[in-house]
């Protein structure tokens, strides 16, 4: 059973467009992490959000943790080809579980 | 800092072979290491959690006699896939945590692509 649902599963956009990726669950998490994974490599941690309603920014990436700590979103402004990759959210409760991921392709 | 090295990066071998994958934390001591498996276009599935000096904890459905884990030191954990078969072909990724506490960052290796012929 997948604890975390990510949407969309696949996303292909043109360079310069904005996008939002969602991570939803019925469970409450003590924290939630976002990773990006490129083909043939391990995931790289982008951010950890801890507090309900928290918003963190990392250059063109904005991460938000839901007020109830059950969901999160990742917004990318003016996407670039270098943003291409698999974006994974991971919720931390009793342990840490990954969502299925959103595979983003940004075309030049 | 927090570099995790995984070796080998790719293995191709015949069915029935046992394959050992190493996961090393290069610049920190890892109390806890995690082993994941990732099938094509799917997410990471946790296989087991290993703590230095103790037996690994396996997730439901993962055969501990099939996937042998040894965490003999604070910088090295190994996963041995015994008598591998084509259905074991996958991308295996390890991660290491300084403390193993919930929510603490996990630092991932670059994975091992295992192909069983």
PDB file of C-alpha atoms in Angstrom, chain A residues 25-72:
ATOM      1  CA  UNK A  25      -1.483  11.302   2.285  1.00  0.00           C
ATOM      2  CA  UNK A  26      -4.125  10.459   4.835  1.00  0.00           C
ATOM      3  CA  UNK A  27      -1.410  10.152   7.450  1.00  0.00           C
ATOM      4  CA  UNK A  28       0.161  12.872   9.561  1.00  0.00           C
ATOM      5  CA  UNK A  29       3.901  13.214   9.303  1.00  0.00           C
ATOM      6  CA  UNK A  30       6.389  14.668  11.737  1.00  0.00           C
ATOM      7  CA  UNK A  31       8.311  15.959   8.736  1.00  0.00           C
ATOM      8  CA  UNK A  32       8.438  15.598   4.996  1.00  0.00           C
ATOM      9  CA  UNK A  33      11.384  15.597   2.661  1.00  0.00           C
ATOM     10  CA  UNK A  34      11.692  16.275  -1.057  1.00  0.00           C
ATOM     11  CA  UNK A  35      14.371  14.622  -3.175  1.00  0.00           C
ATOM     12  CA  UNK A  36      15.391  14.819  -6.805  1.00  0.00           C
ATOM     13  CA  UNK A  37      16.812  11.773  -8.545  1.00  0.00           C
ATOM     14  CA  UNK A  38      18.522  11.716 -11.915  1.00  0.00           C
ATOM     15  CA  UNK A  39      18.807   8.546 -14.000  1.00  0.00           C
ATOM     16  CA  UNK A  40      21.374   6.101 -12.705  1.00  0.00           C
ATOM     17  CA  UNK A  41      21.982   8.074  -9.524  1.00  0.00           C
ATOM     18  CA  UNK A  42      20.723   8.119  -5.969  1.00  0.00           C
ATOM     19  CA  UNK A  43      18.234  10.703  -4.708  1.00  0.00           C
ATOM     20  CA  UNK A  44      19.545  14.030  -3.507  1.00  0.00           C
ATOM     21  CA  UNK A  45      17.801  15.811  -0.656  1.00  0.00           C
ATOM     22  CA  UNK A  46      16.326  19.171  -1.629  1.00  0.00           C
ATOM     23  CA  UNK A  47      14.521  20.236   1.519  1.00  0.00           C
ATOM     24  CA  UNK A  48      12.945  19.096   4.777  1.00  0.00           C
ATOM     25  CA  UNK A  49       9.745  20.706   6.047  1.00  0.00           C
ATOM     26  CA  UNK A  50       8.712  20.222   9.631  1.00  0.00           C
ATOM     27  CA  UNK A  51       6.074  22.716  10.694  1.00  0.00           C
ATOM     28  CA  UNK A  52       2.487  22.709   9.413  1.00  0.00           C
ATOM     29  CA  UNK A  53       2.040  25.559   6.941  1.00  0.00           C
ATOM     30  CA  UNK A  54       5.778  25.970   6.518  1.00  0.00           C
ATOM     31  CA  UNK A  55       7.044  27.406   3.257  1.00  0.00           C
ATOM     32  CA  UNK A  56      10.646  27.036   2.146  1.00  0.00           C
ATOM     33  CA  UNK A  57      12.277  28.468  -0.935  1.00  0.00           C
ATOM     34  CA  UNK A  58      15.291  27.123  -2.759  1.00  0.00           C
ATOM     35  CA  UNK A  59      16.028  29.475  -5.659  1.00  0.00           C
ATOM     36  CA  UNK A  60      13.189  28.807  -8.127  1.00  0.00           C
ATOM     37  CA  UNK A  61      11.715  25.991  -6.037  1.00  0.00           C
ATOM     38  CA  UNK A  62       9.056  26.659  -3.388  1.00  0.00           C
ATOM     39  CA  UNK A  63       8.059  23.911  -0.986  1.00  0.00           C
ATOM     40  CA  UNK A  64       4.996  24.016   1.220  1.00  0.00           C
ATOM     41  CA  UNK A  65       3.910  21.717   4.027  1.00  0.00           C
ATOM     42  CA  UNK A  66       0.170  21.476   4.588  1.00  0.00           C
ATOM     43  CA  UNK A  67      -1.313  22.915   7.767  1.00  0.00           C
ATOM     44  CA  UNK A  68      -2.310  19.422   8.919  1.00  0.00           C
ATOM     45  CA  UNK A  69       1.085  17.978   7.960  1.00  0.00           C
ATOM     46  CA  UNK A  70      -0.541  15.449   5.648  1.00  0.00           C
ATOM     47  CA  UNK A  71       0.421  16.933   2.313  1.00  0.00           C
ATOM     48  CA  UNK A  72       3.014  19.013   0.574  1.00  0.00           C
TER      49      UNK A  72
END
